[in-house]
Amino acid sequence: MDFKKAAESMQLPLDDYLSLVQKFLERLPQYREGIFSAKNSGDMKRLAAEAHKLKGVALNLRFEELAECAKKIEIIAKGEAQIADDVFGMLEHLIMEIKQLMLAKENRDG
Amino acid sequence: MDKRILVIEDEEIIAEYYKKILQNAGYEVAIFYNGNDALQYYRQFHCPVVVTDLEMPQMSGEEVIGNIKEIDDDQVIVVVTSYYDPATIINIMKKNVYDYIVKPIEPVEFGATIKRAFESAEYRKMKKALEQERILKLERQIEWFNWHESIIQRNYDRVDRELFSNLHESFNQGAGFGSLLTLIRLIASMAKKSNGNYVIDEQMFELIKKNADVAEKILNIFSELVIIMNRTFEFEKVSVMELHSLLRMIIAEIEKYAGIKKMKIALSEQKPPYKSAYVNIESDYIKKAFHEIFMNALKFSKPSTAVMVFVDMKTEGVEILIINTPEIIREGVVGIPVEYENLLFEPFFRIAKVVYEEFETSDYGLGLTLVEKIVRKHGGSISIANILDSSDISRASETKVCVRVWLPLASEASRGERKGA
């Protein structure tokens, strides 16, 4: 993930972009919790809505893989595809990856 | 221009993103995360443009649109949706929203859409002001005519004096006949005789040539007026769409002059009925007429304002309105004083005494005479009057000048048959 490129494509100064990513990181546990609690309770309508929310924000911030993953969950929840557990595993993985990316950037910048 | 924009988006991060790019583009952004709060704000502070997300908890985007349209059916609304589904989009567009954008937004496209939305809001506002002005005018028509007559009677002597004073000024101003006379008198007193010839100073001769060119220009306009009045026009049947394109072309041609006072000319969008309605025109002359009208609007406008051009289909004709924000010409005179409305088309009549050299026009008060003759030859009419724009409640009413050109539609039977007038 190239933050500079993402900021350019959103026509934002890098600092503004990073402040949005920071907010996103703070909200990520909520998005995650929303999706998993809906999944565990079997509430497919809520699952679709929660995945839809995450997809929207991720797409805007140019986290394309995460958005793709959320989109898959949304499609599954709407009954348009079969449930595949590895999608949720992938979601966990991507959330972790974004956190690490941001952490790595902070360490680099000192 | 009122640059306030109301954004309704439940996702805080996305809302924040919209805010940043809109603020960077110079807009004043009010953000709300739900429809209820947004509506409460909207009722109090009407905004020219509203951007709303479609998928929101509590109150959906559709409900927000419905509520806003109940308050103001003409509100410009841009919808942002993550659904690519054509049925959803068609359904939304049926609600008379201005445009839609599919998420994730592309900032360039988003910026362009918002810019167009503001232009549309400005058009709608101006149209509303015109409608209100029309109703007011109708309501007080009789009273107005009586008053108008009395004003003309009262000012007859003054107006008459003004006409002759204008003629005097026109012929004696910076360049042209007045200067030619002065130069010839100078030569007569200064030129030296040499071997039976007069020796004239080179600079003076150049000045004579320059002024002769200006005088020639005026004589050419006279000739043109005579030609227009006497010749039979060869009309060509064109669709209103083509007429609209012709106006756009003229606007593009005079764009460099708009830059002189940091102005712009905005033309209303084309509409589907323009394709199937026709007018009979002689393109060269219509072009000349609108060129003159647009140049006048630029010359007499306040800097950094816009000239708005509306093309509208009426039952029997096409109405073209050209609206500008006039500069104060001289103390107490803004735009077109009512007693001058009809005199504007008289030869040599000029309200402003200034010569606008940067616009490369002659400023002899013959332009509108020419325009009126051209329009009349097309079976149309032209009028110029002040209108009071009170549509923006955040500002005091503003006087604008509205030129109304009306051209008759070519009837089915006469289409293509009208060859002369």
Short mmCIF file of C-alpha atoms in Angstrom, two decimals:
data_model
loop_
_atom_site.label_atom_id
_atom_site.label_comp_id
_atom_site.label_asym_id
_atom_site.label_seq_id
_atom_site.Cartn_x
_atom_site.Cartn_y
_atom_site.Cartn_z
CA MET A 1 0.00 0.00 0.00
CA ASP A 2 1.49 3.30 -1.12
CA PHE A 3 0.06 6.05 1.11
CA LYS A 4 1.50 8.82 -1.03
CA LYS A 5 -0.09 7.42 -4.16
CA ALA A 6 -3.40 6.91 -2.37
CA ALA A 7 -3.35 10.52 -1.12
CA GLU A 8 -2.62 11.75 -4.63
CA SER A 9 -5.45 9.74 -6.11
CA MET A 10 -7.78 11.25 -3.49
CA GLN A 11 -6.38 14.71 -4.29
CA LEU A 12 -5.47 15.27 -0.66
CA PRO A 13 -2.24 16.41 0.95
CA LEU A 14 -0.51 13.40 2.54
CA ASP A 15 -1.10 14.72 6.08
CA ASP A 16 -4.84 15.06 5.48
CA TYR A 17 -4.95 11.56 4.04
CA LEU A 18 -3.03 10.09 6.99
CA SER A 19 -5.33 11.80 9.47
CA LEU A 20 -8.28 10.06 7.74
CA VAL A 21 -6.42 6.72 7.87
CA GLN A 22 -5.73 7.31 11.57
CA LYS A 23 -9.46 7.82 12.19
CA PHE A 24 -10.15 4.70 10.17
CA LEU A 25 -7.72 2.72 12.30
CA GLU A 26 -9.48 3.92 15.45
CA ARG A 27 -12.80 2.82 14.00
CA LEU A 28 -11.57 -0.52 12.62
CA PRO A 29 -12.33 -2.52 15.83
CA GLN A 30 -15.93 -1.26 15.61
CA TYR A 31 -16.26 -2.30 11.97
CA ARG A 32 -14.72 -5.67 12.80
CA GLU A 33 -16.96 -6.18 15.82
CA GLY A 34 -20.04 -5.24 13.80
CA ILE A 35 -19.25 -7.80 11.13
CA PHE A 36 -18.32 -10.68 13.43
CA SER A 37 -21.16 -10.21 15.87
CA ALA A 38 -23.64 -10.17 13.00
CA LYS A 39 -22.02 -13.28 11.55
CA ASN A 40 -22.04 -15.13 14.88
CA SER A 41 -25.67 -14.26 15.54
CA GLY A 42 -26.62 -15.31 12.02
CA ASP A 43 -28.18 -11.91 11.30
CA MET A 44 -27.48 -11.78 7.57
CA LYS A 45 -29.23 -8.47 6.98
CA ARG A 46 -27.10 -6.74 9.58
CA LEU A 47 -24.02 -8.54 8.30
CA ALA A 48 -24.65 -7.18 4.80
CA ALA A 49 -25.13 -3.66 6.18
CA GLU A 50 -21.98 -3.82 8.32
CA ALA A 51 -19.89 -5.19 5.46
CA HIS A 52 -21.34 -2.52 3.17
CA LYS A 53 -20.22 0.20 5.57
CA LEU A 54 -16.68 -1.13 5.76
CA LYS A 55 -16.56 -1.56 2.00
CA GLY A 56 -17.52 2.09 1.43
CA VAL A 57 -14.90 3.54 3.73
CA ALA A 58 -12.17 1.16 2.57
CA LEU A 59 -12.88 1.94 -1.08
CA ASN A 60 -12.73 5.69 -0.46
CA LEU A 61 -9.44 5.38 1.39
CA ARG A 62 -8.09 3.18 -1.41
CA PHE A 63 -7.74 0.00 0.72
CA GLU A 64 -8.81 -2.01 -2.25
CA GLU A 65 -8.16 -5.52 -0.96
CA LEU A 66 -10.05 -4.84 2.25
CA ALA A 67 -12.91 -3.31 0.27
CA GLU A 68 -12.99 -6.36 -2.01
CA CYS A 69 -13.12 -8.65 1.00
CA ALA A 70 -15.95 -6.65 2.62
CA LYS A 71 -17.79 -6.72 -0.71
CA LYS A 72 -17.56 -10.52 -0.79
CA ILE A 73 -19.05 -10.71 2.70
CA GLU A 74 -21.83 -8.34 1.69
CA ILE A 75 -22.64 -10.53 -1.34
CA ILE A 76 -22.59 -13.67 0.78
CA ALA A 77 -24.83 -12.08 3.43
CA LYS A 78 -27.31 -11.05 0.79
CA GLY A 79 -27.53 -14.70 -0.20
CA GLU A 80 -25.98 -14.06 -3.56
CA ALA A 81 -23.10 -16.48 -2.88
CA GLN A 82 -22.20 -19.37 -0.62
CA ILE A 83 -20.67 -18.66 2.80
CA ALA A 84 -16.99 -19.32 2.79
CA ASP A 85 -15.22 -19.04 6.11
CA ASP A 86 -11.89 -18.17 4.51
CA VAL A 87 -13.35 -14.76 3.56
CA PHE A 88 -13.66 -13.88 7.23
CA GLY A 89 -10.14 -15.17 7.83
CA MET A 90 -8.98 -12.95 5.01
CA LEU A 91 -10.77 -9.98 6.60
CA GLU A 92 -8.96 -10.56 9.90
CA HIS A 93 -5.69 -10.81 8.02
CA LEU A 94 -6.22 -7.60 6.08
CA ILE A 95 -7.25 -5.61 9.15
CA MET A 96 -4.05 -6.75 10.85
CA GLU A 97 -2.02 -5.87 7.77
CA ILE A 98 -3.35 -2.29 7.67
CA LYS A 99 -2.55 -1.82 11.36
CA GLN A 100 0.98 -3.08 10.78
CA LEU A 101 1.43 -0.86 7.76
CA MET A 102 0.51 2.22 9.72
CA LEU A 103 2.72 1.12 12.62
CA ALA A 104 5.64 0.57 10.25
CA LYS A 105 5.15 4.04 8.82
CA GLU A 106 5.08 5.61 12.26
CA ASN A 107 8.30 3.77 13.21
CA ARG A 108 9.94 4.87 9.97
CA ASP A 109 8.96 8.51 10.48
CA GLY A 110 10.20 8.31 14.07
CA MET B 1 -22.04 33.31 -5.65
CA ASP B 2 -23.42 31.61 -2.55
CA LYS B 3 -20.96 28.71 -2.08
CA ARG B 4 -22.58 26.89 0.83
CA ILE B 5 -23.06 23.17 0.46
CA LEU B 6 -24.87 20.78 2.74
CA VAL B 7 -23.41 17.25 2.91
CA ILE B 8 -25.28 14.35 4.50
CA GLU B 9 -23.16 11.25 4.98
CA ASP B 10 -23.43 8.84 7.89
CA GLU B 11 -19.86 7.56 7.62
CA GLU B 12 -17.80 10.06 9.52
CA ILE B 13 -14.56 9.31 7.67
CA ILE B 14 -16.15 9.66 4.25
CA ALA B 15 -17.93 12.83 5.35
CA GLU B 16 -14.60 14.20 6.54
CA TYR B 17 -13.06 13.36 3.16
CA TYR B 18 -15.83 15.18 1.26
CA LYS B 19 -15.39 18.14 3.55
CA LYS B 20 -11.68 18.35 2.86
CA ILE B 21 -11.95 18.24 -0.92
CA LEU B 22 -14.91 20.59 -1.03
CA GLN B 23 -13.20 23.08 1.26
CA ASN B 24 -10.08 22.89 -0.88
CA ALA B 25 -12.28 23.81 -3.85
CA GLY B 26 -13.53 26.90 -2.01
CA TYR B 27 -16.94 25.76 -0.78
CA GLU B 28 -18.42 26.38 2.67
CA VAL B 29 -19.33 22.91 3.87
CA ALA B 30 -21.92 21.94 6.47
CA ILE B 31 -21.69 18.23 7.35
CA PHE B 32 -24.41 16.13 8.97
CA TYR B 33 -24.27 12.43 9.80
CA ASN B 34 -28.01 11.86 9.68
CA GLY B 35 -31.01 13.11 7.75
CA ASN B 36 -32.94 14.50 10.72
CA ASP B 37 -30.23 16.92 11.82
CA ALA B 38 -29.56 17.87 8.21
CA LEU B 39 -33.23 18.68 7.60
CA GLN B 40 -33.39 20.80 10.72
CA TYR B 41 -30.39 22.77 9.43
CA TYR B 42 -31.78 22.96 5.89
CA ARG B 43 -35.08 24.44 7.08
CA GLN B 44 -33.12 27.27 8.67
CA PHE B 45 -30.26 27.72 6.24
CA HIS B 46 -31.29 26.89 2.73
CA CYS B 47 -28.16 25.84 0.74
CA PRO B 48 -27.76 26.10 -3.06
CA VAL B 49 -26.49 22.51 -3.31
CA VAL B 50 -27.16 19.43 -1.18
CA VAL B 51 -25.09 16.24 -1.39
CA THR B 52 -26.60 13.19 0.23
CA ASP B 53 -25.64 9.60 0.68
CA LEU B 54 -28.36 7.14 -0.23
CA GLU B 55 -27.81 4.34 2.23
CA MET B 56 -28.14 5.72 5.73
CA PRO B 57 -29.69 4.40 8.94
CA GLN B 58 -32.56 6.31 10.61
CA MET B 59 -33.59 8.35 7.59
CA SER B 60 -32.62 7.01 4.16
CA GLY B 61 -31.29 9.23 1.39
CA GLU B 62 -34.57 8.79 -0.47
CA GLU B 63 -36.50 10.12 2.51
CA VAL B 64 -34.10 13.04 2.85
CA ILE B 65 -34.64 13.90 -0.84
CA GLY B 66 -38.42 13.64 -0.43
CA ASN B 67 -38.39 15.96 2.58
CA ILE B 68 -36.13 18.52 0.94
CA LYS B 69 -38.16 18.52 -2.26
CA GLU B 70 -41.27 19.19 -0.18
CA ILE B 71 -39.60 22.32 1.14
CA ASP B 72 -38.12 23.37 -2.20
CA ASP B 73 -38.94 21.35 -5.28
CA ASP B 74 -36.22 23.18 -7.19
CA GLN B 75 -33.38 22.30 -4.78
CA VAL B 76 -30.26 21.02 -6.54
CA ILE B 77 -29.41 17.65 -5.00
CA VAL B 78 -26.49 15.39 -5.84
CA VAL B 79 -26.79 11.80 -4.68
CA VAL B 80 -23.84 9.62 -3.75
CA THR B 81 -24.54 5.92 -3.91
CA SER B 82 -22.56 2.72 -3.80
CA TYR B 83 -25.12 0.92 -5.94
CA TYR B 84 -24.28 0.47 -9.60
CA ASP B 85 -27.73 -0.97 -10.16
CA PRO B 86 -29.36 1.01 -13.02
CA ALA B 87 -32.87 0.51 -11.58
CA THR B 88 -31.85 2.20 -8.31
CA ILE B 89 -30.23 5.07 -10.18
CA ILE B 90 -33.21 5.57 -12.51
CA ASN B 91 -35.52 5.51 -9.51
CA ILE B 92 -33.47 8.20 -7.80
CA MET B 93 -33.19 10.36 -10.90
CA LYS B 94 -36.99 10.28 -11.18
CA LYS B 95 -37.08 12.18 -7.91
CA ASN B 96 -35.77 15.18 -9.78
CA VAL B 97 -32.28 15.05 -8.33
CA TYR B 98 -29.60 16.90 -10.29
CA ASP B 99 -27.04 14.11 -10.61
CA TYR B 100 -25.63 11.00 -8.96
CA ILE B 101 -22.11 9.84 -8.20
CA VAL B 102 -21.14 6.24 -7.58
CA LYS B 103 -18.84 5.49 -4.65
CA PRO B 104 -15.95 5.52 -4.27
CA ILE B 105 -15.95 9.07 -5.53
CA GLU B 106 -13.29 10.17 -7.96
CA PRO B 107 -12.28 13.64 -6.77
CA VAL B 108 -12.02 15.16 -10.26
CA GLU B 109 -15.43 13.87 -11.29
CA PHE B 110 -16.87 14.82 -7.91
CA GLY B 111 -15.47 18.37 -8.21
CA ALA B 112 -16.81 18.77 -11.75
CA THR B 113 -20.26 17.52 -10.75
CA ILE B 114 -20.42 19.88 -7.79
CA LYS B 115 -19.29 22.80 -9.95
CA ARG B 116 -22.04 22.05 -12.47
CA ALA B 117 -24.54 21.63 -9.65
CA PHE B 118 -23.72 25.14 -8.38
CA GLU B 119 -24.09 26.56 -11.88
CA SER B 120 -27.46 24.86 -12.16
CA ALA B 121 -28.48 26.25 -8.75
CA GLU B 122 -27.51 29.72 -9.95
CA TYR B 123 -29.61 29.29 -13.10
CA ARG B 124 -32.58 28.06 -11.12
CA LYS B 125 -32.26 30.94 -8.69
CA MET B 126 -32.08 33.45 -11.50
CA LYS B 127 -35.03 31.86 -13.28
CA LYS B 128 -37.06 32.06 -10.11
CA ALA B 129 -36.14 35.72 -9.74
CA LEU B 130 -37.21 36.33 -13.33
CA GLU B 131 -40.53 34.57 -12.79
CA GLN B 132 -41.16 36.61 -9.67
CA GLU B 133 -40.23 39.74 -11.54
CA ARG B 134 -42.60 38.81 -14.36
CA ILE B 135 -45.50 38.25 -11.98
CA LEU B 136 -44.79 41.54 -10.28
CA LYS B 137 -44.66 43.28 -13.63
CA LEU B 138 -47.99 41.79 -14.69
CA GLU B 139 -49.61 42.74 -11.42
CA ARG B 140 -48.67 46.33 -11.79
CA GLN B 141 -48.87 46.52 -15.56
CA ILE B 142 -51.48 49.22 -15.92
CA GLU B 143 -50.01 51.27 -13.14
CA TRP B 144 -46.60 50.75 -14.61
CA PHE B 145 -47.58 51.91 -18.10
CA ASN B 146 -49.21 55.02 -16.70
CA TRP B 147 -46.18 55.77 -14.66
CA HIS B 148 -43.89 55.01 -17.59
CA GLU B 149 -45.81 57.40 -19.82
CA SER B 150 -45.71 60.13 -17.24
CA ILE B 151 -41.99 59.66 -16.72
CA ILE B 152 -41.37 59.89 -20.45
CA GLN B 153 -43.47 63.03 -20.68
CA ARG B 154 -41.74 64.57 -17.72
CA ASN B 155 -38.30 63.70 -19.02
CA TYR B 156 -38.97 64.29 -22.68
CA ASP B 157 -36.90 67.45 -22.84
CA ARG B 158 -34.07 65.89 -20.89
CA VAL B 159 -34.03 62.75 -23.04
CA ASP B 160 -34.08 64.84 -26.20
CA ARG B 161 -31.16 66.89 -24.91
CA GLU B 162 -29.33 63.66 -24.06
CA LEU B 163 -29.74 62.36 -27.60
CA PHE B 164 -28.22 65.45 -29.14
CA SER B 165 -25.54 65.56 -26.50
CA ASN B 166 -24.76 61.91 -27.31
CA LEU B 167 -24.48 62.71 -31.00
CA HIS B 168 -22.15 65.54 -30.15
CA GLU B 169 -20.04 63.31 -27.92
CA SER B 170 -19.99 60.44 -30.38
CA PHE B 171 -18.61 62.56 -33.16
CA ASN B 172 -16.14 64.36 -30.94
CA GLN B 173 -14.85 61.48 -28.83
CA GLY B 174 -11.34 59.98 -28.77
CA ALA B 175 -11.20 58.78 -32.33
CA GLY B 176 -13.11 59.26 -35.56
CA PHE B 177 -14.77 62.28 -37.11
CA GLY B 178 -13.99 64.69 -34.28
CA SER B 179 -10.28 63.95 -34.33
CA LEU B 180 -10.20 64.08 -38.12
CA LEU B 181 -11.53 67.64 -38.08
CA THR B 182 -9.03 68.67 -35.41
CA LEU B 183 -6.14 67.09 -37.32
CA ILE B 184 -7.11 68.71 -40.60
CA ARG B 185 -7.33 72.10 -38.89
CA LEU B 186 -3.89 71.49 -37.41
CA ILE B 187 -2.46 70.57 -40.80
CA ALA B 188 -4.02 73.66 -42.34
CA SER B 189 -2.31 75.84 -39.78
CA MET B 190 1.02 74.01 -39.55
CA ALA B 191 1.77 72.38 -42.89
CA LYS B 192 4.49 74.01 -44.92
CA LYS B 193 4.33 74.55 -48.65
CA SER B 194 7.16 73.15 -50.75
CA ASN B 195 7.25 73.24 -54.52
CA GLY B 196 3.49 73.51 -54.76
CA ASN B 197 2.94 70.66 -52.27
CA TYR B 198 2.11 70.58 -48.61
CA VAL B 199 4.65 68.86 -46.34
CA ILE B 200 2.87 67.06 -43.50
CA ASP B 201 4.40 65.70 -40.36
CA GLU B 202 4.63 61.88 -40.55
CA GLN B 203 3.08 61.28 -37.11
CA MET B 204 0.21 63.56 -37.96
CA PHE B 205 -0.41 61.70 -41.18
CA GLU B 206 -0.45 58.38 -39.30
CA LEU B 207 -2.99 59.85 -36.90
CA ILE B 208 -5.18 60.91 -39.81
CA LYS B 209 -5.05 57.39 -41.23
CA LYS B 210 -5.94 55.88 -37.86
CA ASN B 211 -8.87 58.21 -37.37
CA ALA B 212 -10.00 57.70 -40.94
CA ASP B 213 -10.18 53.96 -40.16
CA VAL B 214 -12.42 54.64 -37.18
CA ALA B 215 -14.62 56.97 -39.20
CA GLU B 216 -14.82 54.32 -41.89
CA LYS B 217 -15.95 51.80 -39.30
CA ILE B 218 -18.83 54.08 -38.35
CA LEU B 219 -19.76 54.63 -41.97
CA ASN B 220 -19.70 50.86 -42.44
CA ILE B 221 -22.16 50.41 -39.60
CA PHE B 222 -24.39 53.01 -41.27
CA SER B 223 -24.15 51.09 -44.53
CA GLU B 224 -24.91 47.86 -42.76
CA LEU B 225 -27.97 49.38 -41.14
CA VAL B 226 -29.21 50.55 -44.51
CA ILE B 227 -28.52 47.10 -46.00
CA ILE B 228 -30.35 45.33 -43.18
CA MET B 229 -33.34 47.59 -43.53
CA ASN B 230 -33.56 47.21 -47.30
CA ARG B 231 -32.37 43.77 -48.18
CA THR B 232 -34.38 40.55 -48.27
CA PHE B 233 -33.06 38.09 -45.73
CA GLU B 234 -32.25 34.58 -46.90
CA PHE B 235 -33.43 32.47 -43.99
CA GLU B 236 -32.18 29.05 -43.15
CA LYS B 237 -34.24 26.65 -41.07
CA VAL B 238 -32.21 25.52 -38.05
CA SER B 239 -33.21 23.60 -34.95
CA VAL B 240 -33.19 25.37 -31.60
CA MET B 241 -30.39 22.95 -30.74
CA GLU B 242 -28.32 24.44 -33.58
CA LEU B 243 -29.20 27.94 -32.44
CA HIS B 244 -28.01 26.98 -28.95
CA SER B 245 -24.75 25.68 -30.43
CA LEU B 246 -24.34 28.92 -32.37
CA LEU B 247 -24.67 30.88 -29.12
CA ARG B 248 -22.10 28.61 -27.49
CA MET B 249 -19.74 29.26 -30.40
CA ILE B 250 -20.13 33.05 -30.07
CA ILE B 251 -19.45 32.78 -26.34
CA ALA B 252 -16.28 30.78 -27.01
CA GLU B 253 -15.15 33.43 -29.52
CA ILE B 254 -15.48 36.30 -27.05
CA GLU B 255 -14.01 34.48 -24.08
CA LYS B 256 -10.84 36.60 -24.27
CA TYR B 257 -12.91 39.73 -23.65
CA ALA B 258 -14.58 38.11 -20.64
CA GLY B 259 -11.10 37.73 -19.18
CA ILE B 260 -10.58 41.53 -19.21
CA LYS B 261 -12.82 41.91 -16.18
CA LYS B 262 -12.41 38.36 -14.87
CA MET B 263 -15.93 37.52 -15.96
CA LYS B 264 -17.54 34.46 -17.39
CA ILE B 265 -20.48 33.81 -19.63
CA ALA B 266 -22.58 30.81 -18.64
CA LEU B 267 -25.05 29.29 -21.08
CA SER B 268 -28.00 27.16 -19.92
CA GLU B 269 -27.90 23.51 -20.86
CA GLN B 270 -29.51 22.04 -23.96
CA LYS B 271 -32.85 20.32 -23.53
CA PRO B 272 -34.33 17.49 -25.60
CA PRO B 273 -37.19 19.59 -27.16
CA TYR B 274 -34.57 21.79 -28.82
CA LYS B 275 -34.00 19.04 -31.39
CA SER B 276 -37.51 19.08 -32.79
CA ALA B 277 -38.22 22.82 -32.79
CA TYR B 278 -37.02 25.13 -35.52
CA VAL B 279 -36.39 28.80 -36.16
CA ASN B 280 -35.71 30.62 -39.39
CA ILE B 281 -32.50 32.58 -39.14
CA GLU B 282 -29.80 34.16 -41.21
CA SER B 283 -26.84 32.84 -39.22
CA ASP B 284 -24.34 35.61 -40.01
CA TYR B 285 -26.67 38.33 -38.81
CA ILE B 286 -27.92 36.43 -35.77
CA LYS B 287 -24.30 35.84 -34.87
CA LYS B 288 -23.56 39.53 -35.24
CA ALA B 289 -26.55 40.47 -33.08
CA PHE B 290 -25.69 38.14 -30.19
CA HIS B 291 -22.02 39.02 -30.42
CA GLU B 292 -22.99 42.66 -29.85
CA ILE B 293 -25.39 41.78 -26.99
CA PHE B 294 -22.81 39.62 -25.21
CA MET B 295 -20.07 42.24 -25.67
CA ASN B 296 -22.38 44.91 -24.22
CA ALA B 297 -23.10 42.67 -21.24
CA LEU B 298 -19.36 42.26 -20.66
CA LYS B 299 -18.60 45.95 -21.09
CA PHE B 300 -21.23 47.20 -18.69
CA SER B 301 -20.89 44.51 -15.98
CA LYS B 302 -19.26 44.62 -12.59
CA PRO B 303 -15.91 42.81 -12.68
CA SER B 304 -15.80 39.17 -11.52
CA THR B 305 -19.49 38.60 -12.16
CA ALA B 306 -21.17 36.22 -14.56
CA VAL B 307 -23.31 36.87 -17.59
CA MET B 308 -26.06 34.27 -17.62
CA VAL B 309 -27.63 33.20 -20.90
CA PHE B 310 -30.88 31.24 -20.78
CA VAL B 311 -32.47 29.61 -23.78
CA ASP B 312 -36.06 28.70 -23.16
CA MET B 313 -38.79 27.28 -25.38
CA LYS B 314 -42.12 29.04 -25.27
CA THR B 315 -45.35 28.08 -27.06
CA GLU B 316 -44.65 30.07 -30.18
CA GLY B 317 -41.06 31.06 -29.93
CA VAL B 318 -37.65 30.81 -28.39
CA GLU B 319 -36.79 33.18 -25.61
CA ILE B 320 -33.15 34.04 -25.02
CA LEU B 321 -32.43 35.93 -21.84
CA ILE B 322 -29.06 37.55 -21.23
CA ILE B 323 -28.64 38.72 -17.65
CA ASN B 324 -25.73 40.67 -16.27
CA THR B 325 -24.87 42.54 -13.08
CA PRO B 326 -24.37 46.15 -14.14
CA GLU B 327 -21.69 48.48 -12.96
CA ILE B 328 -22.76 51.89 -11.67
CA ILE B 329 -22.40 53.98 -14.82
CA ARG B 330 -22.64 57.34 -13.14
CA GLU B 331 -24.09 58.56 -9.90
CA GLY B 332 -27.57 57.23 -9.35
CA VAL B 333 -27.64 55.27 -12.60
CA VAL B 334 -27.54 51.48 -12.30
CA GLY B 335 -28.40 49.42 -15.33
CA ILE B 336 -31.15 50.77 -17.56
CA PRO B 337 -33.29 53.59 -16.13
CA VAL B 338 -36.91 52.97 -17.07
CA GLU B 339 -37.20 56.11 -19.21
CA TYR B 340 -34.34 54.87 -21.40
CA GLU B 341 -35.68 51.36 -22.06
CA ASN B 342 -37.07 52.20 -25.51
CA LEU B 343 -34.45 54.76 -26.42
CA LEU B 344 -31.64 52.24 -26.15
CA PHE B 345 -32.32 51.11 -29.69
CA GLU B 346 -32.21 54.63 -31.13
CA PRO B 347 -29.08 55.43 -33.13
CA PHE B 348 -26.33 57.11 -31.11
CA PHE B 349 -28.09 56.61 -27.81
CA ARG B 350 -25.57 55.82 -25.08
CA ILE B 351 -26.08 55.79 -21.37
CA ALA B 352 -22.40 55.40 -20.60
CA LYS B 353 -20.10 58.10 -21.90
CA VAL B 354 -17.05 55.94 -21.49
CA VAL B 355 -15.17 54.47 -24.44
CA TYR B 356 -14.22 50.84 -23.83
CA GLU B 357 -11.13 50.60 -26.01
CA GLU B 358 -10.02 47.26 -24.56
CA PHE B 359 -13.15 45.66 -25.99
CA GLU B 360 -12.25 46.86 -29.50
CA THR B 361 -15.73 48.18 -30.17
CA SER B 362 -16.63 51.57 -31.59
CA ASP B 363 -18.95 52.71 -28.75
CA TYR B 364 -20.88 55.07 -30.99
CA GLY B 365 -24.24 53.91 -29.76
CA LEU B 366 -25.07 52.12 -32.98
CA GLY B 367 -24.67 48.51 -31.83
CA LEU B 368 -28.10 48.03 -30.31
CA THR B 369 -29.73 49.82 -33.23
CA LEU B 370 -28.17 47.19 -35.47
CA VAL B 371 -29.24 44.37 -33.14
CA GLU B 372 -32.82 45.58 -33.03
CA LYS B 373 -33.04 45.80 -36.81
CA ILE B 374 -31.65 42.26 -37.16
CA VAL B 375 -34.04 40.78 -34.61
CA ARG B 376 -37.01 42.56 -36.15
CA LYS B 377 -36.06 41.25 -39.58
CA HIS B 378 -36.34 37.77 -38.07
CA GLY B 379 -39.90 38.50 -36.97
CA GLY B 380 -38.71 38.69 -33.38
CA SER B 381 -38.48 41.28 -30.68
CA ILE B 382 -35.94 42.57 -28.21
CA SER B 383 -36.31 44.44 -24.95
CA ILE B 384 -33.92 45.52 -22.24
CA ALA B 385 -34.92 46.28 -18.67
CA ASN B 386 -33.66 46.17 -15.14
CA ILE B 387 -34.79 43.32 -12.93
CA LEU B 388 -34.48 43.13 -9.19
CA ASP B 389 -32.86 39.90 -8.03
CA SER B 390 -34.16 39.16 -4.54
CA SER B 391 -33.68 35.41 -4.71
CA ASP B 392 -30.71 35.23 -2.35
CA ILE B 393 -32.03 35.85 1.13
CA SER B 394 -28.52 36.12 2.50
CA ARG B 395 -27.90 39.26 0.40
CA ALA B 396 -29.68 42.51 -0.30
CA SER B 397 -31.65 42.69 -3.55
CA GLU B 398 -29.48 43.42 -6.54
CA THR B 399 -30.29 45.20 -9.79
CA LYS B 400 -29.54 43.19 -12.89
CA VAL B 401 -30.02 43.98 -16.54
CA CYS B 402 -32.04 41.54 -18.58
CA VAL B 403 -31.97 41.52 -22.37
CA ARG B 404 -34.84 39.47 -23.75
CA VAL B 405 -34.67 38.32 -27.35
CA TRP B 406 -37.67 36.52 -28.71
CA LEU B 407 -37.54 34.64 -32.01
CA PRO B 408 -40.62 32.99 -33.50
CA LEU B 409 -40.66 29.24 -34.05
CA ALA B 410 -40.98 28.14 -37.64
CA SER B 411 -44.41 26.55 -37.96
CA GLU B 412 -44.76 23.09 -39.55
CA ALA B 413 -46.20 24.61 -42.72
CA SER B 414 -43.66 27.38 -43.04
CA ARG B 415 -40.60 25.32 -42.22
CA GLY B 416 -38.01 25.79 -44.88
CA GLU B 417 -40.43 27.83 -46.97
CA ARG B 418 -39.65 31.18 -45.47
CA LYS B 419 -37.04 32.59 -47.75
CA GLY B 420 -37.32 36.28 -47.38
CA ALA B 421 -38.39 39.09 -45.08
#
